[in-house]
PDB file of C-alpha atoms in Angstrom:
ATOM      1  CA  MET A   1     106.525  19.188 -32.631  1.00  0.00           C
ATOM      2  CA  ARG A   2     104.933  21.976 -34.721  1.00  0.00           C
ATOM      3  CA  ALA A   3     104.496  19.595 -37.641  1.00  0.00           C
ATOM      4  CA  LEU A   4     102.820  17.082 -35.347  1.00  0.00           C
ATOM      5  CA  LEU A   5     100.436  19.723 -33.964  1.00  0.00           C
ATOM      6  CA  LEU A   6      99.575  20.807 -37.504  1.00  0.00           C
ATOM      7  CA  LEU A   7      98.751  17.222 -38.458  1.00  0.00           C
ATOM      8  CA  VAL A   8      96.508  16.883 -35.387  1.00  0.00           C
ATOM      9  CA  VAL A   9      94.660  20.097 -36.239  1.00  0.00           C
ATOM     10  CA  LEU A  10      94.170  19.032 -39.844  1.00  0.00           C
ATOM     11  CA  ALA A  11      92.960  15.605 -38.762  1.00  0.00           C
ATOM     12  CA  CYS A  12      90.465  17.076 -36.286  1.00  0.00           C
ATOM     13  CA  SER A  13      89.237  19.584 -38.871  1.00  0.00           C
ATOM     14  CA  SER A  14      88.483  16.768 -41.289  1.00  0.00           C
ATOM     15  CA  CYS A  15      86.427  15.074 -38.564  1.00  0.00           C
ATOM     16  CA  TYR A  16      83.945  17.951 -38.627  1.00  0.00           C
ATOM     17  CA  ALA A  17      83.984  18.670 -42.366  1.00  0.00           C
ATOM     18  CA  ASP A  18      80.924  16.670 -43.385  1.00  0.00           C
ATOM     19  CA  GLU A  19      77.669  18.093 -41.986  1.00  0.00           C
ATOM     20  CA  ASN A  20      75.673  15.187 -43.384  1.00  0.00           C
ATOM     21  CA  VAL A  21      77.200  12.598 -41.045  1.00  0.00           C
ATOM     22  CA  PHE A  22      75.244  14.090 -38.128  1.00  0.00           C
ATOM     23  CA  GLY A  23      71.981  13.316 -39.887  1.00  0.00           C
ATOM     24  CA  PRO A  24      68.900  14.724 -38.145  1.00  0.00           C
ATOM     25  CA  LEU A  25      71.035  16.099 -35.284  1.00  0.00           C
ATOM     26  CA  ALA A  26      72.880  18.622 -37.462  1.00  0.00           C
ATOM     27  CA  MET A  27      70.358  21.437 -36.900  1.00  0.00           C
ATOM     28  CA  LEU A  28      70.612  21.104 -33.100  1.00  0.00           C
ATOM     29  CA  GLU A  29      74.150  22.458 -33.011  1.00  0.00           C
ATOM     30  CA  GLY A  30      74.368  25.864 -31.355  1.00  0.00           C
ATOM     31  CA  THR A  31      72.820  27.658 -28.402  1.00  0.00           C
ATOM     32  CA  TRP A  32      69.077  27.808 -27.801  1.00  0.00           C
ATOM     33  CA  PHE A  33      67.147  30.163 -25.516  1.00  0.00           C
ATOM     34  CA  GLY A  34      63.609  29.798 -24.201  1.00  0.00           C
ATOM     35  CA  ASN A  35      61.415  31.714 -21.780  1.00  0.00           C
ATOM     36  CA  SER A  36      58.202  29.754 -22.247  1.00  0.00           C
ATOM     37  CA  GLY A  37      59.096  26.659 -20.250  1.00  0.00           C
ATOM     38  CA  ARG A  38      56.562  24.919 -18.049  1.00  0.00           C
ATOM     39  CA  SER A  39      57.037  22.058 -15.605  1.00  0.00           C
ATOM     40  CA  VAL A  40      53.847  20.241 -14.571  1.00  0.00           C
ATOM     41  CA  SER A  41      53.051  17.259 -12.375  1.00  0.00           C
ATOM     42  CA  PRO A  42      49.710  16.310 -10.769  1.00  0.00           C
ATOM     43  CA  ALA A  43      50.621  15.323  -7.197  1.00  0.00           C
ATOM     44  CA  PRO A  44      52.118  16.964  -5.308  1.00  0.00           C
ATOM     45  CA  PRO A  45      50.874  19.757  -7.569  1.00  0.00           C
ATOM     46  CA  ILE A  46      53.717  21.421  -9.472  1.00  0.00           C
ATOM     47  CA  ASP A  47      53.139  24.105 -12.075  1.00  0.00           C
ATOM     48  CA  THR A  48      56.312  26.096 -12.592  1.00  0.00           C
ATOM     49  CA  CYS A  49      57.375  28.451 -15.352  1.00  0.00           C
ATOM     50  CA  PHE A  50      61.048  28.552 -16.285  1.00  0.00           C
ATOM     51  CA  THR A  51      63.575  30.085 -18.637  1.00  0.00           C
ATOM     52  CA  GLU A  52      66.469  28.075 -19.992  1.00  0.00           C
ATOM     53  CA  THR A  53      69.540  27.802 -22.165  1.00  0.00           C
ATOM     54  CA  ILE A  54      70.617  24.637 -23.998  1.00  0.00           C
ATOM     55  CA  THR A  55      73.920  24.492 -25.840  1.00  0.00           C
ATOM     56  CA  PHE A  56      74.725  21.678 -28.280  1.00  0.00           C
ATOM     57  CA  THR A  57      78.397  21.239 -29.234  1.00  0.00           C
ATOM     58  CA  ARG A  58      79.638  18.985 -31.984  1.00  0.00           C
ATOM     59  CA  MET A  59      82.016  16.214 -30.911  1.00  0.00           C
ATOM     60  CA  PHE A  60      84.426  14.037 -32.829  1.00  0.00           C
ATOM     61  CA  PRO A  61      83.185  10.806 -34.484  1.00  0.00           C
ATOM     62  CA  VAL A  62      83.305   7.816 -32.154  1.00  0.00           C
ATOM     63  CA  ALA A  63      84.313   4.555 -33.823  1.00  0.00           C
ATOM     64  CA  ASN A  64      83.073   1.406 -32.123  1.00  0.00           C
ATOM     65  CA  ASP A  65      85.578  -1.192 -33.295  1.00  0.00           C
ATOM     66  CA  VAL A  66      83.719  -4.119 -31.722  1.00  0.00           C
ATOM     67  CA  ALA A  67      80.312  -3.242 -33.167  1.00  0.00           C
ATOM     68  CA  GLY A  68      81.853  -2.018 -36.405  1.00  0.00           C
ATOM     69  CA  ASN A  69      79.946   1.265 -36.525  1.00  0.00           C
ATOM     70  CA  THR A  70      80.677   4.952 -36.030  1.00  0.00           C
ATOM     71  CA  LEU A  71      78.557   7.290 -33.905  1.00  0.00           C
ATOM     72  CA  TYR A  72      78.291  11.046 -34.385  1.00  0.00           C
ATOM     73  CA  ALA A  73      77.623  13.008 -31.214  1.00  0.00           C
ATOM     74  CA  LEU A  74      76.507  16.397 -29.962  1.00  0.00           C
ATOM     75  CA  HIS A  75      77.336  17.173 -26.341  1.00  0.00           C
ATOM     76  CA  TYR A  76      74.704  19.308 -24.606  1.00  0.00           C
ATOM     77  CA  GLU A  77      74.410  21.313 -21.420  1.00  0.00           C
ATOM     78  CA  GLN A  78      71.114  22.683 -20.120  1.00  0.00           C
ATOM     79  CA  TYR A  79      70.475  25.370 -17.491  1.00  0.00           C
ATOM     80  CA  ALA A  80      66.950  26.261 -16.317  1.00  0.00           C
ATOM     81  CA  TYR A  81      65.855  29.018 -13.930  1.00  0.00           C
ATOM     82  CA  ASP A  82      62.619  29.649 -12.038  1.00  0.00           C
ATOM     83  CA  PRO A  83      60.654  32.948 -12.343  1.00  0.00           C
ATOM     84  CA  THR A  84      62.785  34.562  -9.617  1.00  0.00           C
ATOM     85  CA  GLY A  85      66.020  33.736 -11.421  1.00  0.00           C
ATOM     86  CA  ASN A  86      67.090  30.950  -9.078  1.00  0.00           C
ATOM     87  CA  PRO A  87      68.616  27.775 -10.572  1.00  0.00           C
ATOM     88  CA  LEU A  88      65.947  25.165 -11.206  1.00  0.00           C
ATOM     89  CA  HIS A  89      67.654  22.448 -13.230  1.00  0.00           C
ATOM     90  CA  HIS A  90      71.010  21.528 -14.729  1.00  0.00           C
ATOM     91  CA  GLU A  91      71.622  18.645 -17.080  1.00  0.00           C
ATOM     92  CA  VAL A  92      74.455  17.364 -19.235  1.00  0.00           C
ATOM     93  CA  GLY A  93      74.495  14.640 -21.827  1.00  0.00           C
ATOM     94  CA  GLU A  94      74.867  13.734 -25.478  1.00  0.00           C
ATOM     95  CA  TRP A  95      72.710  13.153 -28.515  1.00  0.00           C
ATOM     96  CA  LEU A  96      74.072  10.437 -30.803  1.00  0.00           C
ATOM     97  CA  TRP A  97      73.313   9.504 -34.392  1.00  0.00           C
ATOM     98  CA  ASP A  98      74.054   6.011 -35.680  1.00  0.00           C
ATOM     99  CA  PRO A  99      73.782   6.209 -39.481  1.00  0.00           C
ATOM    100  CA  ALA A 100      74.182   2.448 -39.864  1.00  0.00           C
ATOM    101  CA  THR A 101      70.985   1.660 -37.939  1.00  0.00           C
ATOM    102  CA  LYS A 102      69.265   5.076 -38.315  1.00  0.00           C
ATOM    103  CA  THR A 103      69.032   5.231 -34.528  1.00  0.00           C
ATOM    104  CA  VAL A 104      68.899   8.392 -32.416  1.00  0.00           C
ATOM    105  CA  VAL A 105      70.234   8.121 -28.855  1.00  0.00           C
ATOM    106  CA  ARG A 106      70.037  10.526 -25.932  1.00  0.00           C
ATOM    107  CA  ILE A 107      72.292  10.169 -22.886  1.00  0.00           C
ATOM    108  CA  ALA A 108      71.216  12.340 -19.931  1.00  0.00           C
ATOM    109  CA  ALA A 109      72.641  12.777 -16.433  1.00  0.00           C
ATOM    110  CA  VAL A 110      70.192  14.403 -14.000  1.00  0.00           C
ATOM    111  CA  PRO A 111      71.403  15.829 -10.642  1.00  0.00           C
ATOM    112  CA  ARG A 112      68.497  14.191  -8.795  1.00  0.00           C
ATOM    113  CA  GLY A 113      70.520  10.994  -8.994  1.00  0.00           C
ATOM    114  CA  GLN A 114      69.297   9.459 -12.225  1.00  0.00           C
ATOM    115  CA  ALA A 115      70.889   8.653 -15.572  1.00  0.00           C
ATOM    116  CA  VAL A 116      69.102   7.822 -18.818  1.00  0.00           C
ATOM    117  CA  LEU A 117      70.157   6.081 -22.013  1.00  0.00           C
ATOM    118  CA  ALA A 118      67.210   6.519 -24.387  1.00  0.00           C
ATOM    119  CA  GLY A 119      66.900   5.491 -28.006  1.00  0.00           C
ATOM    120  CA  GLY A 120      64.524   5.917 -30.898  1.00  0.00           C
ATOM    121  CA  VAL A 121      64.066   7.317 -34.369  1.00  0.00           C
ATOM    122  CA  ALA A 122      63.927  10.527 -36.360  1.00  0.00           C
ATOM    123  CA  THR A 123      60.919  11.243 -38.569  1.00  0.00           C
ATOM    124  CA  LEU A 124      60.144  13.950 -41.108  1.00  0.00           C
ATOM    125  CA  ASN A 125      56.731  15.621 -40.959  1.00  0.00           C
ATOM    126  CA  GLY A 126      54.786  16.870 -43.944  1.00  0.00           C
ATOM    127  CA  ASP A 127      55.512  20.479 -42.961  1.00  0.00           C
ATOM    128  CA  GLY A 128      59.244  19.824 -43.167  1.00  0.00           C
ATOM    129  CA  SER A 129      59.811  19.640 -39.420  1.00  0.00           C
ATOM    130  CA  THR A 130      62.006  16.916 -37.947  1.00  0.00           C
ATOM    131  CA  VAL A 131      60.891  14.944 -34.883  1.00  0.00           C
ATOM    132  CA  LEU A 132      63.350  13.103 -32.633  1.00  0.00           C
ATOM    133  CA  THR A 133      61.626  10.591 -30.353  1.00  0.00           C
ATOM    134  CA  VAL A 134      63.593   8.558 -27.811  1.00  0.00           C
ATOM    135  CA  GLU A 135      62.421   6.346 -24.950  1.00  0.00           C
ATOM    136  CA  ALA A 136      63.914   4.421 -22.043  1.00  0.00           C
ATOM    137  CA  GLN A 137      62.534   2.055 -19.432  1.00  0.00           C
ATOM    138  CA  ARG A 138      63.918   0.828 -16.124  1.00  0.00           C
ATOM    139  CA  GLY A 139      65.163  -2.737 -16.422  1.00  0.00           C
ATOM    140  CA  ASN A 140      65.750  -2.510 -20.161  1.00  0.00           C
ATOM    141  CA  ASP A 141      69.217  -3.799 -21.059  1.00  0.00           C
ATOM    142  CA  SER A 142      69.425  -1.599 -24.152  1.00  0.00           C
ATOM    143  CA  PHE A 143      67.741   1.709 -23.433  1.00  0.00           C
ATOM    144  CA  GLY A 144      67.359   1.956 -19.679  1.00  0.00           C
ATOM    145  CA  ILE A 145      67.316   4.147 -16.561  1.00  0.00           C
ATOM    146  CA  LEU A 146      69.573   4.083 -13.496  1.00  0.00           C
ATOM    147  CA  ASN A 147      68.624   5.481 -10.062  1.00  0.00           C
ATOM    148  CA  THR A 148      70.662   6.100  -6.918  1.00  0.00           C
ATOM    149  CA  PRO A 149      69.783   4.023  -3.815  1.00  0.00           C
ATOM    150  CA  ALA A 150      67.957   7.025  -2.322  1.00  0.00           C
ATOM    151  CA  ALA A 151      65.880   7.453  -5.477  1.00  0.00           C
ATOM    152  CA  LEU A 152      65.123   3.727  -5.570  1.00  0.00           C
ATOM    153  CA  ALA A 153      63.854   3.854  -1.993  1.00  0.00           C
ATOM    154  CA  ALA A 154      61.527   6.804  -2.585  1.00  0.00           C
ATOM    155  CA  ALA A 155      60.575   7.424  -6.213  1.00  0.00           C
ATOM    156  CA  PRO A 156      62.664   5.723  -8.913  1.00  0.00           C
ATOM    157  CA  ALA A 157      62.258   6.805 -12.520  1.00  0.00           C
ATOM    158  CA  VAL A 158      60.742   3.877 -14.424  1.00  0.00           C
ATOM    159  CA  ARG A 159      59.922   5.329 -17.852  1.00  0.00           C
ATOM    160  CA  TYR A 160      61.228   8.233 -19.901  1.00  0.00           C
ATOM    161  CA  GLN A 161      60.230   9.753 -23.219  1.00  0.00           C
ATOM    162  CA  SER A 162      61.730  12.772 -24.958  1.00  0.00           C
ATOM    163  CA  VAL A 163      60.257  14.324 -28.097  1.00  0.00           C
ATOM    164  CA  PHE A 164      62.200  17.094 -29.850  1.00  0.00           C
ATOM    165  CA  THR A 165      60.652  18.903 -32.824  1.00  0.00           C
ATOM    166  CA  LEU A 166      62.791  21.109 -35.081  1.00  0.00           C
ATOM    167  CA  ASP A 167      60.976  23.316 -37.566  1.00  0.00           C
ATOM    168  CA  LYS A 168      62.024  23.326 -41.220  1.00  0.00           C
ATOM    169  CA  SER A 169      64.116  26.473 -40.861  1.00  0.00           C
ATOM    170  CA  GLY A 170      66.089  25.064 -37.937  1.00  0.00           C
ATOM    171  CA  ALA A 171      65.348  28.193 -35.898  1.00  0.00           C
ATOM    172  CA  LEU A 172      62.644  26.823 -33.577  1.00  0.00           C
ATOM    173  CA  LEU A 173      63.004  23.901 -31.178  1.00  0.00           C
ATOM    174  CA  THR A 174      60.129  22.409 -29.212  1.00  0.00           C
ATOM    175  CA  TYR A 175      60.475  19.614 -26.711  1.00  0.00           C
ATOM    176  CA  VAL A 176      58.354  17.560 -24.342  1.00  0.00           C
ATOM    177  CA  ASP A 177      60.176  15.438 -21.764  1.00  0.00           C
ATOM    178  CA  THR A 178      57.958  13.010 -19.845  1.00  0.00           C
ATOM    179  CA  THR A 179      59.294  11.083 -16.855  1.00  0.00           C
ATOM    180  CA  THR A 180      57.240   8.492 -14.985  1.00  0.00           C
ATOM    181  CA  LEU A 181      58.298   7.703 -11.422  1.00  0.00           C
ATOM    182  CA  ALA A 182      57.041   5.034  -9.014  1.00  0.00           C
ATOM    183  CA  LEU A 183      56.014   6.308  -5.558  1.00  0.00           C
ATOM    184  CA  VAL A 184      57.289   3.538  -3.271  1.00  0.00           C
ATOM    185  CA  GLN A 185      55.266   4.593  -0.202  1.00  0.00           C
ATOM    186  CA  GLN A 186      52.089   4.504  -2.295  1.00  0.00           C
ATOM    187  CA  GLY A 187      52.543   1.004  -3.612  1.00  0.00           C
ATOM    188  CA  ASN A 188      54.640   2.132  -6.597  1.00  0.00           C
ATOM    189  CA  ALA A 189      51.816   4.308  -7.875  1.00  0.00           C
ATOM    190  CA  PRO A 190      52.879   6.069 -11.114  1.00  0.00           C
ATOM    191  CA  PHE A 191      53.755   9.745 -10.936  1.00  0.00           C
ATOM    192  CA  THR A 192      54.183  11.645 -14.199  1.00  0.00           C
ATOM    193  CA  HIS A 193      56.306  14.769 -14.563  1.00  0.00           C
ATOM    194  CA  VAL A 194      56.270  16.761 -17.827  1.00  0.00           C
ATOM    195  CA  ASN A 195      58.716  19.479 -18.861  1.00  0.00           C
ATOM    196  CA  ALA A 196      58.067  21.357 -22.089  1.00  0.00           C
ATOM    197  CA  ASP A 197      59.388  24.447 -23.824  1.00  0.00           C
ATOM    198  CA  CYS A 198      59.817  26.300 -27.103  1.00  0.00           C
ATOM    199  CA  LEU A 199      63.278  27.717 -27.781  1.00  0.00           C
ATOM    200  CA  HIS A 200      64.892  29.739 -30.534  1.00  0.00           C
ATOM    201  CA  LYS A 201      68.448  29.411 -31.774  1.00  0.00           C
ATOM    202  CA  GLN A 202      70.852  32.229 -31.128  1.00  0.00           C
ATOM    203  CA  THR A 203      74.609  32.614 -30.940  1.00  0.00           C
ATOM    204  CA  GLN A 204      74.456  34.668 -27.750  1.00  0.00           C
ATOM    205  CA  PRO A 205      71.842  36.324 -25.507  1.00  0.00           C
ATOM    206  CA  THR A 206      70.252  39.517 -26.755  1.00  0.00           C
ATOM    207  CA  GLY A 207      70.118  41.055 -23.283  1.00  0.00           C
ATOM    208  CA  GLY A 208      66.705  41.800 -21.853  1.00  0.00           C
ATOM    209  CA  THR A 209      63.499  39.849 -22.096  1.00  0.00           C
ATOM    210  CA  LEU A 210      63.044  37.304 -24.853  1.00  0.00           C
ATOM    211  CA  VAL A 211      59.956  37.586 -27.007  1.00  0.00           C
ATOM    212  CA  PRO A 212      57.586  34.666 -26.293  1.00  0.00           C
ATOM    213  CA  LEU A 213      57.384  32.267 -29.203  1.00  0.00           C
ATOM    214  CA  LYS A 214      54.297  31.111 -31.049  1.00  0.00           C
ATOM    215  CA  CYS A 215      54.770  27.387 -31.045  1.00  0.00           C
ATOM    216  CA  PRO A 216      52.935  25.319 -33.668  1.00  0.00           C
ATOM    217  CA  TYR A 217      53.641  22.020 -31.894  1.00  0.00           C
ATOM    218  CA  LEU A 218      52.455  22.740 -28.331  1.00  0.00           C
ATOM    219  CA  PRO A 219      49.762  24.754 -26.577  1.00  0.00           C
ATOM    220  CA  THR A 220      50.857  28.120 -25.195  1.00  0.00           C
ATOM    221  CA  LEU A 221      53.166  27.543 -22.257  1.00  0.00           C
ATOM    222  CA  CYS A 222      54.378  30.512 -20.214  1.00  0.00           C
ATOM    223  CA  THR A 223      54.650  34.045 -21.578  1.00  0.00           C
ATOM    224  CA  THR A 224      56.590  37.085 -20.446  1.00  0.00           C
ATOM    225  CA  THR A 225      55.320  40.642 -20.188  1.00  0.00           C
ATOM    226  CA  ALA A 226      56.838  43.911 -18.981  1.00  0.00           C
ATOM    227  CA  THR A 227      53.768  45.000 -17.008  1.00  0.00           C
ATOM    228  CA  ARG A 228      52.507  43.977 -13.581  1.00  0.00           C
ATOM    229  CA  ASP A 229      49.195  42.243 -13.100  1.00  0.00           C
ATOM    230  CA  ASP A 230      47.733  40.866  -9.857  1.00  0.00           C
ATOM    231  CA  ASP A 231      47.475  37.416 -11.415  1.00  0.00           C
ATOM    232  CA  ASP A 232      51.071  37.411 -12.610  1.00  0.00           C
ATOM    233  CA  VAL A 233      54.217  36.133 -10.958  1.00  0.00           C
ATOM    234  CA  ASP A 234      56.697  39.005 -10.753  1.00  0.00           C
ATOM    235  CA  ASP A 235      60.452  38.651 -11.055  1.00  0.00           C
ATOM    236  CA  ALA A 236      63.474  40.802 -11.762  1.00  0.00           C
ATOM    237  CA  ALA A 237      63.413  40.189 -15.513  1.00  0.00           C
ATOM    238  CA  GLY A 238      59.680  40.803 -15.959  1.00  0.00           C
ATOM    239  CA  THR A 239      56.467  38.950 -15.257  1.00  0.00           C
ATOM    240  CA  GLN A 240      55.769  35.297 -15.881  1.00  0.00           C
ATOM    241  CA  VAL A 241      52.118  35.005 -16.849  1.00  0.00           C
ATOM    242  CA  ARG A 242      50.534  31.734 -15.786  1.00  0.00           C
ATOM    243  CA  ASP A 243      48.129  30.628 -18.457  1.00  0.00           C
ATOM    244  CA  ALA A 244      45.481  28.248 -17.115  1.00  0.00           C
ATOM    245  CA  ARG A 245      44.801  26.967 -20.607  1.00  0.00           C
ATOM    246  CA  ALA A 246      48.432  25.949 -20.931  1.00  0.00           C
ATOM    247  CA  ALA A 247      48.277  23.995 -17.703  1.00  0.00           C
ATOM    248  CA  ARG A 248      45.193  22.141 -18.921  1.00  0.00           C
ATOM    249  CA  GLY A 249      46.890  21.515 -22.239  1.00  0.00           C
ATOM    250  CA  LEU A 250      49.978  19.995 -20.649  1.00  0.00           C
ATOM    251  CA  LEU A 251      47.940  17.916 -18.198  1.00  0.00           C
ATOM    252  CA  ALA A 252      45.962  16.575 -21.148  1.00  0.00           C
ATOM    253  CA  LEU A 253      49.236  15.884 -22.932  1.00  0.00           C
ATOM    254  CA  MET A 254      50.453  13.911 -19.900  1.00  0.00           C
ATOM    255  CA  VAL A 255      47.345  11.734 -20.014  1.00  0.00           C
ATOM    256  CA  LEU A 256      47.910  11.033 -23.719  1.00  0.00           C
ATOM    257  CA  LEU A 257      51.565  10.142 -23.135  1.00  0.00           C
TER     258      LEU A 257
END
């Protein structure tokens, strides 16, 4: 029995030995913290700051015997909190890399009753940053979106785009997630919801307030300060400063997307 366990351990260790097999996903591995998050949608008007933690964990290679390819996956779990510290969002899923087709895939399960299988590509910018862009559309047999019956009756998700940008050092992660829903009671009028944040990689929380990040890929989102101002939103950890310029920047970004 001990010999068998040793063989299993050695086999599993060899599965994770080669960093290169994870391609552009390799730098995602670890835990990321952000306190600059902003969630914006035009109607009903939503403009919410949030803090969050995203943890990416390396999984074993997945061999697809029928397709004849092997996928390399990172499992992720995301927790987001509003300015008062209450839970705002929780999400689990996987990022996959298919080296045979150079395809990046994101699988996401959202507790609102939606699931996404999005696919796309990884590109390298001139500044050395890596951009992961994946998209999904309702009705697409390959990269699609599923909604519960309740979501279908009210506001099904019909289009999804996720853009992750990793800086050259692998220490800064920026993302913009854009979801388009169809408002059934308004003749399926499109409704766009954008979540965006800058996060930094860390093995564990520092304790206390995180220093807001200067993000080269997005306008300023939300910032945190230790002082009270009448225009600020106070919470137990500090003050979330609502920046009107950031709201305009994200609304403009929604129009472009």
